[in-house]
Tab-separated table of C-alpha atoms in Angstrom:
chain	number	residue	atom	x	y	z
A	125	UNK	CA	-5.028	18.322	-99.173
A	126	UNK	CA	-6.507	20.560	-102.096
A	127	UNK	CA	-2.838	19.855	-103.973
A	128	UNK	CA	-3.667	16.118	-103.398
A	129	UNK	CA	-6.618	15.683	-105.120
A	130	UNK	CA	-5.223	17.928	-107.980
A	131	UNK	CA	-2.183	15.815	-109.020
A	132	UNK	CA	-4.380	12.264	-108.083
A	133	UNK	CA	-5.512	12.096	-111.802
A	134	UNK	CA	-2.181	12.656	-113.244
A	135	UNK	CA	-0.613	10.253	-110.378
A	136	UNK	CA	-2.995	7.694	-111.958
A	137	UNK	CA	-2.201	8.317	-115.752
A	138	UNK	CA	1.193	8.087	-115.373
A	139	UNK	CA	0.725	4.984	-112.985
A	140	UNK	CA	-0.992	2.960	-116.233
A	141	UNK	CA	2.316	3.658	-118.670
A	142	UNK	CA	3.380	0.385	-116.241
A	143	UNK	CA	0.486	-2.003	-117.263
A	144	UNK	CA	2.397	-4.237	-119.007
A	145	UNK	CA	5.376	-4.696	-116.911
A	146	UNK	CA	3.427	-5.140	-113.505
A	147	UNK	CA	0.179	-6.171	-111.672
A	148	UNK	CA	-2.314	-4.454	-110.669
A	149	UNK	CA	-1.120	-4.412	-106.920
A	150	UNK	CA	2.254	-3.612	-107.495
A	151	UNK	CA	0.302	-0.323	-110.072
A	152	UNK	CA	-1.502	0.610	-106.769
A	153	UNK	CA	1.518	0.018	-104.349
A	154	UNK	CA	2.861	2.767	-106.693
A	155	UNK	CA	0.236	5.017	-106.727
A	156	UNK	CA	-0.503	4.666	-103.560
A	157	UNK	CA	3.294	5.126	-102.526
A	158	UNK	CA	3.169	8.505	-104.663
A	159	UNK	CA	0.344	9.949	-103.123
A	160	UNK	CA	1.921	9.502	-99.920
A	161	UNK	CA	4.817	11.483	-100.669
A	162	UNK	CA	2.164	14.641	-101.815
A	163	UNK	CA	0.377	14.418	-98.599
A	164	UNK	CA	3.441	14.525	-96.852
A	165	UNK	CA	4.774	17.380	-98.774
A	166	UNK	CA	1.190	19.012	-98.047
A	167	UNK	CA	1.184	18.830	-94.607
A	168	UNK	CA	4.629	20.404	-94.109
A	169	UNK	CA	3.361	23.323	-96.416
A	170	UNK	CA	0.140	23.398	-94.106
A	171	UNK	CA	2.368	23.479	-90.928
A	172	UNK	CA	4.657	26.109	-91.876
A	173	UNK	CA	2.057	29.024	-93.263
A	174	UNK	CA	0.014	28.111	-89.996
A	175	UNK	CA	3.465	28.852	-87.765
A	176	UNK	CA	5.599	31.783	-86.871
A	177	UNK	CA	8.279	32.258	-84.747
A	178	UNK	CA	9.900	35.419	-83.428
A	179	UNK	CA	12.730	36.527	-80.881
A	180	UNK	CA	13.831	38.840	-79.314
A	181	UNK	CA	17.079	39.858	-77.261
A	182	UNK	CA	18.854	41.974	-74.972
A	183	UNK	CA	22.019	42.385	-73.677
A	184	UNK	CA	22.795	45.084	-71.094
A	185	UNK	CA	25.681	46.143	-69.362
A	186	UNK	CA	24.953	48.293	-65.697
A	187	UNK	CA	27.592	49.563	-63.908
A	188	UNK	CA	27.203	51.902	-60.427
A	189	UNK	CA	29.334	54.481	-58.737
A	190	UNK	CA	28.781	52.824	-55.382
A	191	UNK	CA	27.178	49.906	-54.452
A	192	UNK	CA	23.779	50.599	-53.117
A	193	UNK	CA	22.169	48.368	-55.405
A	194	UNK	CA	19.515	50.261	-57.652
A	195	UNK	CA	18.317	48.267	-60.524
A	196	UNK	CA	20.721	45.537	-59.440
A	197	UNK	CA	24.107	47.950	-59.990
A	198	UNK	CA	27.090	47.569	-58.423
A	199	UNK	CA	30.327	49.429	-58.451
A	200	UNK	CA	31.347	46.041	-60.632
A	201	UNK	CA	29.448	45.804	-64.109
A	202	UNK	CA	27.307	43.944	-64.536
A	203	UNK	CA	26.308	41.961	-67.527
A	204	UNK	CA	23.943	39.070	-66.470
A	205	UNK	CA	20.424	41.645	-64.916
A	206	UNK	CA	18.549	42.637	-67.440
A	207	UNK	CA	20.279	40.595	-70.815
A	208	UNK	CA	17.336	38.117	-72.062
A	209	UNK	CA	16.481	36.043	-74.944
A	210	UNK	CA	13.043	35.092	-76.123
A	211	UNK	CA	11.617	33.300	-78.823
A	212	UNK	CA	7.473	33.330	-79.539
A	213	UNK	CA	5.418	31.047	-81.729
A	214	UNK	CA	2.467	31.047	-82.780
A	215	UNK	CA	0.351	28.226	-84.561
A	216	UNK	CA	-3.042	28.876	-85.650
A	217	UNK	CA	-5.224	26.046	-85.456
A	218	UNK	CA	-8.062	28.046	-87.365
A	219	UNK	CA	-8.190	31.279	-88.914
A	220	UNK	CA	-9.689	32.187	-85.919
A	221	UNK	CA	-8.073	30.097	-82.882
A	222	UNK	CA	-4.275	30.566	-82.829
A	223	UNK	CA	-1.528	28.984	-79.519
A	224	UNK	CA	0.583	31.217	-78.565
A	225	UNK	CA	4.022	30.187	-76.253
A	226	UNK	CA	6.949	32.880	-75.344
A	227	UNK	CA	9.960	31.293	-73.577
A	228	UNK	CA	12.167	33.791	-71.907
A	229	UNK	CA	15.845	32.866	-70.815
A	230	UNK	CA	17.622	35.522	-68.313
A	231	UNK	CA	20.952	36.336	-67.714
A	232	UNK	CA	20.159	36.664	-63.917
A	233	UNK	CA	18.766	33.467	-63.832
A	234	UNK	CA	21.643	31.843	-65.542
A	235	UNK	CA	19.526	32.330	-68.922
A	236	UNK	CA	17.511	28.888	-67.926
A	237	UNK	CA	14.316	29.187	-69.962
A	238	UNK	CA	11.121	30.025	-68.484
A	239	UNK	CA	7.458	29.834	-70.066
A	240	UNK	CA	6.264	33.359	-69.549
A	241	UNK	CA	3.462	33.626	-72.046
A	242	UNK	CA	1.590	29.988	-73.347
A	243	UNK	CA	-2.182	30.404	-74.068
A	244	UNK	CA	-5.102	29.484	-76.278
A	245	UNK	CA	-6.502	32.386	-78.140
A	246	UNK	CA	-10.253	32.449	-79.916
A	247	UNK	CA	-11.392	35.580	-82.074
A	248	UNK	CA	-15.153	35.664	-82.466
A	249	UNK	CA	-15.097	37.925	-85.202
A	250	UNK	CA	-17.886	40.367	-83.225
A	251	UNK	CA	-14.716	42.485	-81.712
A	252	UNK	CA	-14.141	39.663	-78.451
A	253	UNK	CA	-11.303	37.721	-77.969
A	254	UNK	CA	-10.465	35.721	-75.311
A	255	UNK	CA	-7.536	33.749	-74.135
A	256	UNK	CA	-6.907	30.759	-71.594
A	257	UNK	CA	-3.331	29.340	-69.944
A	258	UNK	CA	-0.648	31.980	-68.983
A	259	UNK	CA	-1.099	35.413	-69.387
A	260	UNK	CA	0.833	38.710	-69.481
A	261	UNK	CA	-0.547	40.484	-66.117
A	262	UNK	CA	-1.868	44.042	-68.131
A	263	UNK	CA	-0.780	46.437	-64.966
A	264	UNK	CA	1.136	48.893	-67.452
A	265	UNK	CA	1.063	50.717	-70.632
A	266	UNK	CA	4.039	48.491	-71.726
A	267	UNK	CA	3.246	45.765	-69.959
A	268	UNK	CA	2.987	43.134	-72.895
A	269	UNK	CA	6.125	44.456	-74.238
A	270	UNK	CA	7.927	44.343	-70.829
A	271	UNK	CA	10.621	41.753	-72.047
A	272	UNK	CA	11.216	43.193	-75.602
A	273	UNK	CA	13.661	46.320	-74.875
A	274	UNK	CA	13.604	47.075	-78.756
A	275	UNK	CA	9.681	47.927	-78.406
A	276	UNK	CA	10.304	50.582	-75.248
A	277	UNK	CA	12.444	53.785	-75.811
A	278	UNK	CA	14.633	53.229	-72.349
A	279	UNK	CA	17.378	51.408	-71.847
A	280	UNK	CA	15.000	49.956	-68.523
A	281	UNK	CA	11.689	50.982	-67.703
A	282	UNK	CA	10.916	53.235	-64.954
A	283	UNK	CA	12.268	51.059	-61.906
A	284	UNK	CA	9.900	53.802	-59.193
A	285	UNK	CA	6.928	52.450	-61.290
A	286	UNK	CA	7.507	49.018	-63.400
A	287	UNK	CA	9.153	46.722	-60.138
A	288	UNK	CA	6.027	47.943	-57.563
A	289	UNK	CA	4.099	44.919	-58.610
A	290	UNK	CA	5.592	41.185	-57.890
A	291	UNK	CA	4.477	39.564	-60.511
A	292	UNK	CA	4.461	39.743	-64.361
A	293	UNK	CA	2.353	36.980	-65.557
A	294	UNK	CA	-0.639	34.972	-64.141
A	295	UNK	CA	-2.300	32.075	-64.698
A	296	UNK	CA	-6.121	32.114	-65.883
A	297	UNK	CA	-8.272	33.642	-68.342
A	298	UNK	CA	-8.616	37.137	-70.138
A	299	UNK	CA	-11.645	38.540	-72.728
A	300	UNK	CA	-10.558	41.294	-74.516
A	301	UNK	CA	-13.071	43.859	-76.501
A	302	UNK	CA	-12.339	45.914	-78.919
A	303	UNK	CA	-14.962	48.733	-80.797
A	304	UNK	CA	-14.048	51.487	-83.124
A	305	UNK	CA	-15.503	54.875	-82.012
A	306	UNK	CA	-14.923	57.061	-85.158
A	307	UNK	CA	-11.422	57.330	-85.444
A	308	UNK	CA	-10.683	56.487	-82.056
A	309	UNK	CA	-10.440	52.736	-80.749
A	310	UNK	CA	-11.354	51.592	-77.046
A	311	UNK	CA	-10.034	47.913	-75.880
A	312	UNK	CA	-11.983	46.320	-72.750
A	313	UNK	CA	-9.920	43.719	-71.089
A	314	UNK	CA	-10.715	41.702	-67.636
A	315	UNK	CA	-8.949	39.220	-66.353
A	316	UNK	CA	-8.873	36.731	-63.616
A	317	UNK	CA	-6.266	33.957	-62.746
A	318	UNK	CA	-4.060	32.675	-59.781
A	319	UNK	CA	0.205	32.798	-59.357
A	320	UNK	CA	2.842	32.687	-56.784
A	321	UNK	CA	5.867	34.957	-56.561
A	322	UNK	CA	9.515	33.387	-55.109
A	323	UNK	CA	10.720	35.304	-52.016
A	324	UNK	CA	13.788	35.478	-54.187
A	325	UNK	CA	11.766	37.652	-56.441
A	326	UNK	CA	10.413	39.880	-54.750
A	327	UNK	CA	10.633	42.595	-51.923
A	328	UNK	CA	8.860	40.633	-49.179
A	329	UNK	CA	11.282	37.898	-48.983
A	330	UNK	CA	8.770	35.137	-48.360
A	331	UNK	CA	7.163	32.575	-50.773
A	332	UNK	CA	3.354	34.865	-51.822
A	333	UNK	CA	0.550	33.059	-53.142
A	334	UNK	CA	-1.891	35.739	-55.443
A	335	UNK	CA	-5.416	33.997	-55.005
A	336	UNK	CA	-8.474	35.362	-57.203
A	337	UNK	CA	-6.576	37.744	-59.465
A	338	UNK	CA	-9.465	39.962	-60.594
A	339	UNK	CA	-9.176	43.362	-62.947
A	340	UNK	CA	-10.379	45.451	-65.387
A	341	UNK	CA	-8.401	47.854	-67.781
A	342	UNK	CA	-9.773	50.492	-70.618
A	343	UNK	CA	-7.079	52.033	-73.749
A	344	UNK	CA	-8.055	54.557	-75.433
A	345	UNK	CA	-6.632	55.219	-78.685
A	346	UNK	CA	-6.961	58.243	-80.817
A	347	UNK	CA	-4.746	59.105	-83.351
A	348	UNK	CA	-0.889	60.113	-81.877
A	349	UNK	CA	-2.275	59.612	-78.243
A	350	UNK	CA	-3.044	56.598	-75.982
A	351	UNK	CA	-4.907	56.830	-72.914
A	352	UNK	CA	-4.798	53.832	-70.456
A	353	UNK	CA	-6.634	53.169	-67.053
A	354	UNK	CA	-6.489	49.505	-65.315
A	355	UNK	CA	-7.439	47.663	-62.040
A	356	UNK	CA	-6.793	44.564	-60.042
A	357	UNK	CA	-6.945	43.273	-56.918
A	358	UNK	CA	-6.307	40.068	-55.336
A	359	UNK	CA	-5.789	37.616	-51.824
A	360	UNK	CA	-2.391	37.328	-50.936
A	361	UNK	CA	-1.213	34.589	-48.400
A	362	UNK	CA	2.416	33.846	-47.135
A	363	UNK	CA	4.282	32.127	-44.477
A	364	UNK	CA	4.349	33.587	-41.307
A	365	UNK	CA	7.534	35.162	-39.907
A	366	UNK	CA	8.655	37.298	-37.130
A	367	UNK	CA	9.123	40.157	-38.883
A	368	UNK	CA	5.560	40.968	-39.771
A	369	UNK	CA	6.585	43.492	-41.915
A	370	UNK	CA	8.792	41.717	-44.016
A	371	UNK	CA	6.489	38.624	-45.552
A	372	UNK	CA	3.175	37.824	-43.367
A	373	UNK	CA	-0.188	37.613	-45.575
A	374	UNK	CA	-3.083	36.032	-44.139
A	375	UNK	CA	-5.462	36.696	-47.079
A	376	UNK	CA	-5.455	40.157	-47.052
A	377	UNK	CA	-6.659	42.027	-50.373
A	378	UNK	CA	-4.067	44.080	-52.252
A	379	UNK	CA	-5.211	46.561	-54.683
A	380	UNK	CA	-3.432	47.999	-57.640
A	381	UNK	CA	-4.798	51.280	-59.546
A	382	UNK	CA	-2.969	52.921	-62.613
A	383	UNK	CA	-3.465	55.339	-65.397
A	384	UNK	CA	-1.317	56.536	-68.463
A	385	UNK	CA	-1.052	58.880	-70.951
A	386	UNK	CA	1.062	58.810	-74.590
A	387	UNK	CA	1.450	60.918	-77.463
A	388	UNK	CA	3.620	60.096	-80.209
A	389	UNK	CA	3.813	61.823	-83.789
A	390	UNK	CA	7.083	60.412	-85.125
A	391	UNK	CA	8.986	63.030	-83.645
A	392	UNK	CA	8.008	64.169	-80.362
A	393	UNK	CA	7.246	61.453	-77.525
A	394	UNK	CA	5.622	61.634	-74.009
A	395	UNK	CA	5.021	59.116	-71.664
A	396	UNK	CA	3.899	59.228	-68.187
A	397	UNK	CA	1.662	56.775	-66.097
A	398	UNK	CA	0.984	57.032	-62.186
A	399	UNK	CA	0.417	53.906	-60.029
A	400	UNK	CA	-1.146	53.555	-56.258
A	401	UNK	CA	-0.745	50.135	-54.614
A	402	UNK	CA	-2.653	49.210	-51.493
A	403	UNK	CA	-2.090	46.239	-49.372
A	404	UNK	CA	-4.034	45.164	-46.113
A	405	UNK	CA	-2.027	44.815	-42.641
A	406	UNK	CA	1.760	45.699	-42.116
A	407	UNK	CA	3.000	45.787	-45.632
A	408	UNK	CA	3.167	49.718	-47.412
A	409	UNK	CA	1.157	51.189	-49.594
A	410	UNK	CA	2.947	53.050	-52.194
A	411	UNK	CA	2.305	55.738	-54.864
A	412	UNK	CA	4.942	56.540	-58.195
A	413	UNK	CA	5.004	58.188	-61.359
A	414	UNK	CA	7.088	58.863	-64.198
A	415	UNK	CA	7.016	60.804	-67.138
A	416	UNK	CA	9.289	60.496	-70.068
A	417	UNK	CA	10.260	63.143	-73.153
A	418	UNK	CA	11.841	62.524	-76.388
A	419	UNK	CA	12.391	63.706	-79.630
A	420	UNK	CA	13.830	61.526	-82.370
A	421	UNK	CA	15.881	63.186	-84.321
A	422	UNK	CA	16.935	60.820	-87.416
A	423	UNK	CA	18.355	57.713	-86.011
A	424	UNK	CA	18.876	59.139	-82.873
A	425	UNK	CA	16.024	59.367	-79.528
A	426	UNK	CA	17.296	61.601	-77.097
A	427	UNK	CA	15.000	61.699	-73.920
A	428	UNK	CA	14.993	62.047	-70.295
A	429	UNK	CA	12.946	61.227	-67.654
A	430	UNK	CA	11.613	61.955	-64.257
A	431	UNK	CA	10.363	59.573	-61.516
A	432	UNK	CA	9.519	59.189	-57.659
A	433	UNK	CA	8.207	56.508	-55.694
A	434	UNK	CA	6.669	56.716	-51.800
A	435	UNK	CA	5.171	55.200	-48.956
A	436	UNK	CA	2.110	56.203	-47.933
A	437	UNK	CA	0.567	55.016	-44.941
A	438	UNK	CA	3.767	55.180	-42.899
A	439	UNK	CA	2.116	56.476	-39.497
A	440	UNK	CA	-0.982	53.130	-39.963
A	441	UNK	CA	1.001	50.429	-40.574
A	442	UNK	CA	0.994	48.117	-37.505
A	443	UNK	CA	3.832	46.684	-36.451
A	444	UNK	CA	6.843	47.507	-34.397
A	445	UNK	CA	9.049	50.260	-34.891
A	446	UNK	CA	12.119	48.949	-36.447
A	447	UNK	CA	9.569	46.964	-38.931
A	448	UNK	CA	7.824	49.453	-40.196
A	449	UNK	CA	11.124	51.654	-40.978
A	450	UNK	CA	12.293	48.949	-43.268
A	451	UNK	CA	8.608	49.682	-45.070
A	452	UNK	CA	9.145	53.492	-45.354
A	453	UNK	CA	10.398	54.045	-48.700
A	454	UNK	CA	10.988	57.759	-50.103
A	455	UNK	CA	12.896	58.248	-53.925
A	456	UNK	CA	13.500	60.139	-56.985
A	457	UNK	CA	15.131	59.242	-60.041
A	458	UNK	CA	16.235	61.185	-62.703
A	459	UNK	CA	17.082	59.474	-66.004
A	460	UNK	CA	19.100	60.731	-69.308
A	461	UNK	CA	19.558	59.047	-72.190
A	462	UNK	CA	19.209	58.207	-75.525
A	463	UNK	CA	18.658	55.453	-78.035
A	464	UNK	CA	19.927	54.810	-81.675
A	465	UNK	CA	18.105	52.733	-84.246
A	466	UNK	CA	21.777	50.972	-85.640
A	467	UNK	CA	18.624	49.318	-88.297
A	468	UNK	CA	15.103	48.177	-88.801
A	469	UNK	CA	15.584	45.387	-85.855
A	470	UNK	CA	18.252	46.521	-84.050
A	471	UNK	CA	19.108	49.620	-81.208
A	472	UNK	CA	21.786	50.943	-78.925
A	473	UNK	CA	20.741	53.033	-75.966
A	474	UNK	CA	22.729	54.529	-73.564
A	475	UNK	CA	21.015	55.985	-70.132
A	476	UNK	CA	22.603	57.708	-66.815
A	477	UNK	CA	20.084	57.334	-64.183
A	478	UNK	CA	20.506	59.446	-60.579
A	479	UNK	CA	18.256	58.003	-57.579
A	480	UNK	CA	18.252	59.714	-54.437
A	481	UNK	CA	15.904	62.215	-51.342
A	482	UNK	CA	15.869	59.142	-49.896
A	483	UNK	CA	14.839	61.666	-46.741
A	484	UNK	CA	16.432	59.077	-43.931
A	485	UNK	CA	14.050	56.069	-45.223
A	486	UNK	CA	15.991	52.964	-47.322
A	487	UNK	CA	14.940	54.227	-50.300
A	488	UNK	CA	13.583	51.020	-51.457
A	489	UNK	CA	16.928	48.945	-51.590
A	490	UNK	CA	17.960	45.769	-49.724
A	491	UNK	CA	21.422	47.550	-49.052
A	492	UNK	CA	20.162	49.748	-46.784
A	493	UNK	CA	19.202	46.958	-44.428
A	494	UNK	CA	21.318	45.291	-42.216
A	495	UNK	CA	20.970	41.625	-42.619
A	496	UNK	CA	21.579	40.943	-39.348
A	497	UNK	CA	19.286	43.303	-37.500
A	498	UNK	CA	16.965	44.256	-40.104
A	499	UNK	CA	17.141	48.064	-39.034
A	500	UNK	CA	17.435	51.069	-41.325
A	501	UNK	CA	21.203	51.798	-41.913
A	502	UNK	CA	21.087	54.282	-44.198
A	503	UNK	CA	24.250	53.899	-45.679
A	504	UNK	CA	23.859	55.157	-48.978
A	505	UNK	CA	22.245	58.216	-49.713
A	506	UNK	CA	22.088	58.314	-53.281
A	507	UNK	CA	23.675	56.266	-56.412
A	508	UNK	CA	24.577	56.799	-59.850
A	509	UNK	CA	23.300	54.161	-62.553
A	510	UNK	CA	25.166	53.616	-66.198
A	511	UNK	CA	23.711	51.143	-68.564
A	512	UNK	CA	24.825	50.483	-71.954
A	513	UNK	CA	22.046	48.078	-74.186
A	514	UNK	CA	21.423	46.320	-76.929
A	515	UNK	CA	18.184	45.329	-78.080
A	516	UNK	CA	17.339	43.311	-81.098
A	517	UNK	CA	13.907	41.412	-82.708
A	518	UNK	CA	14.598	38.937	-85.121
């Protein structure tokens, strides 16, 4: 509007070379005609410095010595788990209020578009922020980078750790704090919201509702390292079945606990977070950890990686007995791999990941299950994971 009122005198001087030739209505048609065109011309300047939009994209091949299933790999490759494209905008309303919408379209889902992030964000300039509509759930360290693979340094994130919780993303309200303590920086967050997870999604196989999402997390930043701690809990409710074991919540509290650890100095990496999950009644309780060394060496991030994931209340679970095998889950995975920065938005990785001490439980994978008894088969011991990615922002 600023340019408006600038070029309005000049509009008007040039608007009286025409007094001669026309009236004074058809001069202030004109003028009015010309100004018109300036605040349109204004407006799209004003819309596109308050608007940015960014993607991002993956696609992944995974391909499995045998079939037993372990981050969705088969002995046929796959190329539609685990390729995504996203595309964020952001439009600030004030210098100070800002929307924010990610879509995310996935190859497993026959890359129809979902809203996974769309929220109102305030800053009020005293270190608080807070945000309303749908939120990134904050469980991990990479959590609100967990769809762009060109911000994490695996070809997939720990599978023992990152696929324990359900859901990714809940609906409701977050207030973030942030304070400088010398040259270290902490971030407060809590959060509280609602969702629902598809029994298609997730390991119960039943429809879960997530009522009074509640949590806390601390980071901890201090020059090359990041310390992280978070907690939630929340109601869960589901159909009943007769398999109690397999998808029957009659608002019973699950809890979720995690900590983390990074240090990064441009050349060296380590990574390594630990999760315990608690849920009331027959479903497990589980504990995992990973940890994660690199070393970039040029273009070029060689790493590896160990992980594990357990059961840990299999003797209290009620239930009967062929149940509460399906729910004892023992496994170890050991990753190599490495990742190549082809340029500034673009990377290769490669990874060979071995899961197995599956020690005569299922290890965590639908194959082991016979659909038609739901008892432990045990079929496959152990499996051999190759995935080939490419990640790009843009």
């Amino acid at each position: 509007m600023k340019k408006v009122f600038t070029l309005l005198p000049l509009a008007v001087v040039c608007a009286t070379q025409f007094a001669h030739a026309a009236t004074d209505a058809e001069r202030l048609a004109q003028v009015e005609q010309e100004l018109a065109m300036l605040q349109e011309q204004s407006a799209y300047d004003t819309l596109a410095d308050r608007m940015t939009i960014n993607g991002f994209f993956t696609g992944k091949m995974v391909v499995a010595n045998n079939d037993a299933g372990f981050d969705n790999a088969t002995k046929n490759p796959n190329f539609g788990d685990g390729s995504k494209l996203g595309l964020q905008g952001t439009f600030a309303i004030t210098d100070q209020t800002q929307v924010v919408a990610q879509i995310v379209g996935r190859g497993s889902d026959g890359w129809t578009p979902e809203m996974e992030w769309a929220f109102l964000s305030h800053d009020f300039d005293n270190g608080f922020v807070a945000r309303v509509g749908r939120l990134r759930l904050p469980l991990y360290m990479y959590s609100d980078f967990l769809e762009v693979g060109y911000a994490q340094p695996w070809a997939t994130p720990p599978a023992d750790v990152y696929t324990i919780a359900p859901i990714t993303s809940f609906n409701g309200v977050d207030v973030t704090y942030q304070h400088d303590l010398g040259d270290a920086t902490l971030a407060l967050q809590a959060s509280y919201g609602n969702d629902s997870s598809s029994g298609e999604d997730n390991s119960v196989g039943k429809d879960v509702d997530f009522k009074d999402i509640t949590g806390v997390s601390a980071t901890l930043s201090y020059e090359d390292w990041v310390f992280r701690g978070t907690y939630f809990q929340t109601d869960l409710s589901s159909v009943h079945t007769g398999l109690p074991a397999l998808g029957a919540f009659e608002n019973e509290k699950g809890q979720f606990f995690g900590g983390g650890v990074s240090y990064d100095n441009g050349s060296f990496l380590a990574i390594s977070e630990y999760t315990v999950s608690k849920v009331e009644g027959a479903y497990a309780d589980t504990e995992s950890a990973y940890i994660t060394l690199g070393y970039r060496v040029e273009a070029f991030t060689p790493y590896v990686s160990y992980s594990y994931l357990k059961t840990t209340d299999d003797e209290m679970r009620a239930g009967s007995a062929p149940d509460m095998a399906l729910l004892n889950w023992q496994r170890t995975t050991y990753s190599v791999g490495t990742r190549y920065d082809i340029n500034h938005n673009l990377a290769l990785k490669l990874d060979v990941t071995y899961a197995g001490d599956f020690d005569g439980t299922t290890g965590a994978l639908t194959s082991n299950i016979d659909p038609s008894t739901y008892e432990n088969t045990q079929e496959f011991d152990d499996t051999v994971v190759y995935t080939i990615s490419f990640d790009a922002v843009f």
